[in-house]
Coordinates of C-alpha atoms in Angstrom, one line a residue:
M1 CA 21.1 22.6 -22.8
T2 CA 17.5 23.1 -24.2
Q3 CA 17.4 19.5 -22.2
L4 CA 18.7 21.1 -18.7
A5 CA 16.7 23.9 -18.8
E6 CA 13.2 22.1 -19.2
L7 CA 14.7 19.4 -16.4
E8 CA 15.4 22.2 -14.1
Q9 CA 12.0 24.0 -14.7
W10 CA 10.5 20.5 -14.6
L11 CA 12.1 19.8 -11.0
S12 CA 10.7 23.2 -9.4
D13 CA 11.3 23.5 -6.1
E14 CA 12.8 19.5 -5.5
R15 CA 16.7 20.0 -4.3
K16 CA 17.2 16.6 -2.4
L17 CA 16.6 13.7 -5.1
L18 CA 16.9 9.9 -5.3
V19 CA 18.0 8.6 -8.5
A20 CA 16.3 4.8 -9.2
F21 CA 19.7 3.8 -11.2
S22 CA 19.3 0.5 -13.0
G23 CA 22.6 1.0 -15.0
G24 CA 20.4 1.1 -18.4
L25 CA 20.4 3.6 -20.7
D26 CA 17.4 5.4 -19.4
S27 CA 18.1 5.6 -16.0
T28 CA 22.4 6.4 -16.9
V29 CA 21.2 9.6 -19.3
L30 CA 19.0 10.8 -16.1
L31 CA 21.4 10.8 -13.8
H32 CA 24.2 12.2 -16.5
Q33 CA 21.8 15.0 -16.8
L34 CA 20.8 15.7 -13.5
T35 CA 24.8 15.9 -12.6
L36 CA 25.4 18.3 -15.2
L37 CA 22.4 20.3 -13.9
R38 CA 24.1 19.7 -10.0
Q39 CA 26.8 22.4 -11.8
R40 CA 24.5 24.9 -12.5
L41 CA 22.9 24.4 -9.3
P42 CA 25.0 23.9 -6.6
E43 CA 22.1 23.4 -3.7
L44 CA 20.8 19.9 -6.1
H45 CA 21.9 17.0 -3.7
L46 CA 21.7 13.9 -5.6
R47 CA 21.6 10.3 -4.4
A48 CA 21.9 7.0 -6.3
I49 CA 20.1 3.6 -5.3
H50 CA 20.8 0.6 -7.3
I51 CA 18.1 -2.5 -6.8
H52 CA 20.3 -6.0 -7.0
H53 CA 17.1 -8.6 -8.1
G54 CA 19.3 -11.7 -8.2
L55 CA 17.8 -12.6 -11.0
S56 CA 20.6 -12.7 -13.7
A57 CA 24.2 -14.4 -13.4
N58 CA 25.2 -10.4 -14.3
A59 CA 23.7 -8.9 -11.4
D60 CA 27.1 -7.9 -9.3
S61 CA 28.8 -6.8 -12.5
W62 CA 25.9 -4.5 -13.0
A63 CA 26.2 -3.2 -9.2
D64 CA 29.9 -2.7 -9.3
R65 CA 29.2 -0.6 -13.0
C66 CA 26.7 1.5 -11.3
R67 CA 28.7 2.2 -8.1
A68 CA 31.8 3.4 -10.4
L69 CA 30.3 5.6 -12.5
C70 CA 28.5 7.5 -9.2
Q71 CA 31.9 7.7 -7.9
Q72 CA 33.2 9.0 -11.5
W73 CA 30.0 11.2 -11.5
N74 CA 30.3 12.1 -7.6
V75 CA 27.1 10.8 -6.7
P76 CA 26.4 9.2 -3.6
F77 CA 25.2 5.5 -4.5
L78 CA 23.3 3.0 -2.7
L79 CA 22.9 -0.7 -3.2
E80 CA 20.0 -2.4 -2.2
R81 CA 19.7 -6.3 -2.8
I82 CA 16.2 -7.9 -2.7
T83 CA 14.9 -11.4 -3.1
V84 CA 12.1 -11.7 -5.5
D85 CA 9.4 -14.1 -5.3
G86 CA 7.1 -14.3 -8.4
R87 CA 4.4 -16.9 -7.5
D88 CA 2.1 -15.1 -6.8
K89 CA 2.2 -12.2 -8.9
G90 CA 4.5 -13.0 -11.8
I91 CA 8.4 -12.1 -11.8
E92 CA 7.6 -8.3 -13.1
A93 CA 5.1 -7.2 -10.7
A94 CA 7.1 -9.2 -7.7
A95 CA 10.1 -6.9 -8.9
R96 CA 8.2 -3.7 -9.2
E97 CA 6.9 -4.4 -5.6
G98 CA 9.6 -5.1 -4.3
R99 CA 11.6 -2.0 -5.6
Y100 CA 9.3 0.6 -4.6
Q101 CA 9.6 -0.4 -1.0
A102 CA 13.3 -0.8 -1.3
F103 CA 12.9 2.7 -2.7
R104 CA 10.7 4.3 0.6
R105 CA 13.0 2.3 3.0
H106 CA 15.4 4.6 1.6
L107 CA 14.0 8.0 1.0
L108 CA 15.3 10.8 3.5
P109 CA 12.8 13.8 5.0
G110 CA 12.5 16.0 1.5
E111 CA 13.9 13.6 -0.7
A112 CA 12.2 13.0 -3.8
L113 CA 12.3 9.6 -6.1
V114 CA 13.2 10.0 -9.4
T115 CA 12.4 7.8 -12.2
A116 CA 13.8 7.2 -15.6
Q117 CA 10.5 6.1 -17.7
H118 CA 10.3 7.6 -21.0
L119 CA 7.5 8.1 -23.6
D120 CA 8.0 4.8 -25.1
D121 CA 7.5 3.3 -21.7
Q122 CA 4.2 5.3 -21.6
C123 CA 3.1 3.8 -24.7
E124 CA 3.4 0.4 -23.2
T125 CA 1.9 1.1 -20.1
L126 CA -1.4 2.2 -21.7
L127 CA -1.3 -1.3 -23.7
L128 CA -0.7 -3.2 -20.8
A129 CA -3.8 -1.5 -19.2
L130 CA -6.0 -2.4 -22.5
K131 CA -4.9 -5.7 -22.7
R132 CA -6.1 -5.9 -18.5
G133 CA -9.7 -4.2 -19.3
S134 CA -8.9 -1.2 -17.2
G135 CA -11.0 1.7 -16.4
P136 CA -10.1 5.4 -16.8
A137 CA -7.2 5.5 -13.8
G138 CA -5.5 2.5 -15.2
L139 CA -5.2 4.1 -19.0
A140 CA -4.3 7.6 -17.3
A141 CA -0.7 4.9 -17.2
M142 CA 2.0 6.7 -15.5
P143 CA 2.0 10.1 -13.8
S144 CA 4.6 12.5 -14.3
S145 CA 4.4 13.7 -10.8
M146 CA 2.5 11.4 -8.1
T147 CA 2.7 11.3 -4.3
L148 CA 4.6 8.1 -2.5
G149 CA 3.7 8.7 0.9
E150 CA 5.3 11.6 2.3
H151 CA 7.5 12.1 -1.0
R152 CA 7.4 12.8 -4.4
L153 CA 8.0 10.1 -7.1
L154 CA 8.9 12.3 -10.0
R155 CA 8.8 10.8 -14.3
P156 CA 11.0 13.9 -15.9
L157 CA 11.6 12.0 -19.0
L158 CA 8.1 10.5 -19.8
R159 CA 7.8 13.2 -22.7
C160 CA 11.8 11.9 -24.2
R161 CA 11.4 9.0 -27.0
R162 CA 14.1 6.5 -26.5
A163 CA 15.9 7.5 -29.4
E164 CA 16.2 11.0 -28.2
L165 CA 18.1 8.9 -24.9
E166 CA 19.8 7.3 -27.3
Q167 CA 21.3 10.1 -29.1
W168 CA 22.4 12.1 -25.5
A169 CA 24.2 8.7 -24.9
H170 CA 26.3 8.3 -28.2
Q171 CA 26.5 12.3 -27.9
H172 CA 28.1 12.3 -24.2
Q173 CA 30.1 8.7 -24.8
L174 CA 28.0 6.9 -22.2
C175 CA 28.2 3.3 -21.7
W176 CA 25.5 1.5 -19.6
V177 CA 24.2 -2.4 -19.3
E178 CA 22.2 -4.3 -21.0
D179 CA 19.6 -6.3 -19.3
E180 CA 19.8 -9.5 -21.2
S181 CA 15.9 -10.3 -19.5
N182 CA 14.8 -7.6 -21.8
Q183 CA 15.1 -9.9 -24.7
D184 CA 13.0 -12.2 -23.1
T185 CA 9.4 -11.8 -24.7
R186 CA 7.8 -14.1 -22.3
Y187 CA 7.3 -11.0 -20.3
D188 CA 4.2 -9.2 -21.3
R189 CA 6.2 -5.7 -21.6
N190 CA 9.2 -6.9 -23.9
F191 CA 6.9 -9.2 -25.6
L192 CA 5.1 -5.1 -26.9
R193 CA 8.8 -3.7 -26.9
Q194 CA 10.3 -6.6 -29.1
R195 CA 7.3 -7.3 -31.4
I196 CA 4.6 -5.0 -31.2
M197 CA 5.9 -1.6 -30.9
P198 CA 8.2 -1.8 -33.8
L199 CA 5.3 -2.5 -36.3
L200 CA 3.6 0.3 -34.8
N201 CA 5.9 2.8 -34.9
A202 CA 6.8 1.6 -39.1
R203 CA 3.0 2.3 -39.5
W204 CA 2.3 5.6 -37.7
P205 CA 5.8 6.9 -36.4
H206 CA 3.6 8.5 -34.0
F207 CA 1.5 6.5 -31.9
A208 CA 3.7 6.7 -29.0
D209 CA 3.0 10.6 -28.8
A210 CA -0.9 9.5 -29.3
A211 CA -1.1 7.3 -26.6
A212 CA 0.1 9.2 -23.8
R213 CA -2.0 12.1 -25.3
S214 CA -4.8 10.1 -24.7
A215 CA -3.3 8.6 -21.2
A216 CA -3.1 12.4 -20.3
L217 CA -7.4 12.6 -21.1
C218 CA -7.5 9.6 -18.8
G219 CA -6.2 11.2 -16.2
E220 CA -7.7 14.6 -16.5
Q221 CA -10.7 12.5 -16.4
E222 CA -9.6 11.4 -13.7
Q223 CA -9.2 14.3 -11.5
L224 CA -12.1 16.0 -12.8
L225 CA -13.9 12.8 -11.2
D226 CA -11.9 12.9 -7.8
E227 CA -12.9 16.8 -7.5
L228 CA -16.4 16.0 -8.5
L229 CA -16.8 13.4 -6.3
A230 CA -14.5 14.7 -3.0
E231 CA -17.2 16.0 -1.3
S232 CA -19.7 13.2 -1.7
L233 CA -16.6 11.2 -0.2
Q234 CA -16.1 13.2 2.6
Q235 CA -19.7 13.2 4.1
R236 CA -20.1 9.8 3.8
M237 CA -16.4 8.9 5.8
Q238 CA -17.1 8.1 9.4
P239 CA -13.8 9.6 11.7
D240 CA -12.5 5.7 12.0
G241 CA -12.0 5.8 8.3
A242 CA -15.2 3.6 7.3
L243 CA -17.4 4.4 4.6
Q244 CA -21.2 5.0 4.9
I245 CA -23.2 2.9 2.6
A246 CA -26.7 3.7 3.9
D247 CA -27.8 5.5 0.6
F248 CA -26.1 3.2 -2.0
H249 CA -29.1 1.8 -3.2
T250 CA -30.3 5.1 -4.6
L251 CA -27.1 6.1 -6.4
S252 CA -26.6 5.0 -10.2
E253 CA -23.9 1.7 -10.7
A254 CA -21.4 4.0 -12.2
R255 CA -21.5 6.5 -9.0
R256 CA -21.1 4.0 -6.5
A257 CA -18.6 1.5 -7.9
A258 CA -16.4 5.4 -8.5
L259 CA -17.3 6.5 -4.7
L260 CA -16.3 2.9 -3.8
R261 CA -12.5 2.7 -5.7
R262 CA -11.9 6.2 -4.0
W263 CA -12.1 5.2 -1.2
I264 CA -10.5 2.4 -1.5
A265 CA -7.9 4.3 -3.1
L266 CA -8.1 6.6 0.1
C267 CA -6.7 3.3 2.3
G268 CA -3.8 2.7 0.6
G269 CA -5.5 -0.6 -1.4
K270 CA -4.9 -1.4 -5.3
M271 CA -7.7 -0.9 -7.9
P272 CA -10.5 -4.0 -7.6
S273 CA -11.5 -5.6 -10.9
R274 CA -14.7 -5.0 -12.3
D275 CA -15.7 -8.6 -11.5
A276 CA -14.3 -7.9 -7.4
M277 CA -16.6 -4.1 -7.7
Q278 CA -19.8 -6.4 -8.6
R279 CA -18.9 -8.9 -5.9
L280 CA -18.4 -6.2 -3.0
W281 CA -21.8 -4.8 -4.2
L282 CA -23.2 -8.1 -4.3
E283 CA -21.9 -9.9 -1.5
V284 CA -20.8 -7.5 1.0
I285 CA -23.0 -4.1 0.4
C286 CA -26.5 -6.4 -0.3
A287 CA -26.1 -9.4 1.5
R288 CA -29.1 -9.7 4.8
E289 CA -28.9 -7.7 7.5
D290 CA -28.1 -9.6 10.0
A291 CA -24.8 -10.9 8.0
A292 CA -21.3 -10.1 8.5
P293 CA -20.2 -10.1 5.0
R294 CA -16.4 -9.9 4.1
L295 CA -15.0 -9.7 1.2
R296 CA -10.7 -10.5 0.6
L297 CA -8.6 -8.0 -1.6
G298 CA -5.0 -9.0 -1.5
D299 CA -3.7 -8.6 1.8
H300 CA -6.7 -6.7 3.5
E301 CA -10.6 -7.2 3.3
V302 CA -13.8 -5.3 3.0
R303 CA -16.4 -5.8 6.2
R304 CA -20.1 -4.5 6.4
Y305 CA -21.1 -3.4 10.1
R306 CA -24.1 -1.3 10.9
Q307 CA -24.2 0.2 7.2
A308 CA -20.7 1.0 7.1
L309 CA -17.4 -0.6 5.0
Y310 CA -14.1 -1.0 6.8
W311 CA -11.2 -1.6 5.1
L312 CA -9.0 -4.3 7.3
P313 CA -5.9 -5.9 7.3
L314 CA -6.1 -9.9 7.5
R315 CA -4.9 -11.3 10.6
P316 CA -4.6 -14.8 11.5
S317 CA -7.5 -16.6 13.9
L318 CA -6.7 -16.3 16.9
R319 CA -9.6 -18.5 18.0
D320 CA -7.8 -21.3 19.5
E321 CA -5.0 -18.9 21.5
V322 CA -4.4 -19.2 25.1
L323 CA -1.9 -16.8 26.8
A324 CA -0.8 -17.5 30.3
W325 CA -0.4 -14.7 32.3
P326 CA 1.8 -16.2 35.5
D327 CA 2.8 -12.7 36.8
M328 CA 0.3 -9.8 36.1
Q329 CA 3.1 -7.7 37.8
Q330 CA 4.9 -8.0 34.2
P331 CA 3.6 -6.9 31.0
L332 CA 2.0 -9.6 28.7
S333 CA 2.8 -9.3 24.9
L334 CA -0.1 -10.1 22.7
P335 CA 0.3 -12.3 19.3
H336 CA 0.2 -11.0 15.8
G337 CA 0.9 -6.8 16.3
L338 CA -2.1 -6.3 18.7
G339 CA 0.0 -4.6 21.4
T340 CA 1.0 -5.3 25.0
L341 CA -1.0 -5.5 28.7
C342 CA 0.6 -4.4 32.0
L343 CA -1.0 -3.2 35.2
A344 CA -1.2 0.4 35.2
Q345 CA -3.3 3.4 37.0
T346 CA -5.8 3.4 34.6
G347 CA -8.0 0.9 32.2
T348 CA -10.4 -1.7 33.0
E349 CA -10.2 -2.5 36.5
I350 CA -11.2 -6.3 37.9
R351 CA -10.3 -7.8 41.1
P352 CA -7.2 -9.4 41.7
P353 CA -7.1 -13.2 41.3
R354 CA -7.1 -15.8 43.8
A355 CA -4.4 -18.1 45.0
D356 CA -5.9 -20.6 43.7
E357 CA -6.5 -19.2 40.0
T358 CA -4.2 -18.7 37.4
V359 CA -4.9 -16.0 35.0
S360 CA -4.9 -16.2 30.8
I361 CA -5.9 -14.5 27.6
R362 CA -8.1 -15.9 25.3
F363 CA -10.1 -14.5 22.0
Q364 CA -13.2 -16.3 22.1
A365 CA -16.1 -17.1 25.1
Q366 CA -19.2 -18.8 24.8
G367 CA -22.5 -18.7 26.6
S368 CA -23.8 -16.0 28.4
F369 CA -22.3 -14.0 31.0
A370 CA -23.6 -11.2 33.5
I371 CA -21.8 -7.9 33.5
V372 CA -21.4 -4.8 35.4
G373 CA -24.1 -2.1 35.3
R374 CA -26.6 -4.7 33.9
G375 CA -29.3 -7.1 35.2
G376 CA -29.3 -10.9 34.0
H377 CA -27.4 -12.5 31.9
R378 CA -27.0 -11.9 28.0
P379 CA -25.4 -14.2 25.6
I380 CA -21.7 -13.3 24.5
K381 CA -23.4 -12.5 20.8
K382 CA -25.8 -9.7 22.4
L383 CA -23.4 -8.0 24.5
W384 CA -20.6 -7.9 22.0
Q385 CA -23.5 -6.0 19.7
E386 CA -24.9 -3.9 22.6
C387 CA -21.5 -2.6 23.2
G388 CA -21.5 -1.6 19.5
V389 CA -18.3 -4.3 18.8
P390 CA -17.8 -5.0 15.6
P391 CA -16.9 -8.6 14.3
W392 CA -13.6 -8.5 13.8
Q393 CA -12.6 -6.2 16.8
R394 CA -14.5 -9.2 18.8
E395 CA -12.1 -11.8 17.2
T396 CA -9.0 -9.5 18.5
T397 CA -10.4 -8.3 22.3
P398 CA -8.2 -9.6 24.6
L399 CA -10.6 -11.7 27.0
I400 CA -9.5 -11.9 30.6
Y401 CA -10.0 -15.6 32.3
Y402 CA -9.5 -16.7 36.1
N403 CA -9.0 -20.5 35.4
D404 CA -11.9 -21.1 32.3
T405 CA -14.5 -18.4 34.2
L406 CA -14.6 -15.0 31.9
I407 CA -13.6 -12.0 34.2
A408 CA -13.2 -8.7 31.5
A409 CA -13.6 -8.2 28.0
L410 CA -10.9 -5.6 27.9
D411 CA -11.8 -2.0 27.6
T412 CA -15.5 -3.4 27.0
F413 CA -17.1 -4.9 30.0
V414 CA -16.1 -6.7 33.4
C415 CA -18.2 -9.3 34.2
R416 CA -19.9 -9.8 37.8
E417 CA -17.2 -12.3 38.5
G418 CA -14.9 -10.2 37.9
S419 CA -16.1 -7.3 39.9
A420 CA -13.9 -5.3 42.2
V421 CA -14.3 -4.3 45.2
S422 CA -14.3 0.0 45.7
G423 CA -10.1 0.9 46.1
T424 CA -9.2 -2.7 45.6
G425 CA -9.3 -3.5 42.2
W426 CA -6.2 -3.7 39.6
H427 CA -6.2 -1.8 36.5
I428 CA -5.3 -3.5 33.0
D429 CA -4.0 -1.4 30.2
W430 CA -4.1 -2.4 27.0
Q431 CA -1.6 -1.3 24.7
K432 CA -2.3 -0.7 21.4
N433 CA 0.8 -0.7 18.6
A434 CA 0.4 1.6 15.8
T435 CA -0.7 -0.8 13.3
G436 CA -2.4 -3.5 15.5
E437 CA -5.4 -1.2 16.5
S438 CA -8.4 -2.8 17.2
V439 CA -10.0 -1.5 14.1

């Protein structure tokens, strides 16, 4: 039972586990070991989750076998069906992303996710990272433990060879499912597993161990860089999460790239390619001072404003959007998660509309305007700039119109045409959603 003692030590204080259970050899051995460990540790709570990708004609039978085995081992079983669309990222990447989204949905408070990747998987991951031209972060491959939102992701089998798992399965007479797609060498990982790894292992029997050591060393270097750059990164972080870049021209290219990658990681973004990092430097950071540069990275974009970089979700344009608000006594929902407008005791104060004025919400204005508290008229662009509103907030700030007259930009300014006589004004409260904040 040496393996169980090592597993117990490795799990440390984790006592609530959600096991990713495909029904294959690796996850079957892992779940079996955990059920045996549960006999020694009654406080250990196990659940298993099986992801039904719908990609194989045998997927239903695999799910049934997993459910039956969990019933036999007295492990609560979850079945999650997902749809995999590989048009953008490929089947492998899309399936993986779908799985981890499902895992996050089902994790309970205080529960850790446990997956069954082993030493040979680690070697394949390192080789795939080399194929992509990854740096140390990618070459670190899979960590044995990492955070997954508010949870931990644990990989207790990373030190085990697949042959060891097969030996355990035969010793304990375990049965597992065989995914026929694992033989399809059109997929990169399968090509490595079926064609390349046997040659490497035949020539160098300990190749996987050596590759894992290299991955671990790369991981240590990345951790060291994290520690060395933590203070420098923190000093450049604004309270709103933006990254100050005023001194970036004085830094070496390597230090700039390291800071940018860590900032993107803090924002939850995926590591950009070397080409994307070069474009971020040339097209965004080095753009002329009066420009409003932006660079798309996945489903987000990086934008520069006043010597700082902002990480922003992509939003559809609202320039042509016109929302009628016929009854201001009733709340008005804004599109794309921007929140709700309603009359309240606080907020932007404007005069009530006259009987001959219709009220609408728009997201663009043209021309010059006079606003309360300032003399003269100013172009709308100057008003935004003087109020310190970044371009992307200008595109999502609700503008109140009476007929075709701009009355106010909520939470920003009120035009003279919308000025309220003391004691007679209405307050418009912009209630922003948690994911629809203006930044």
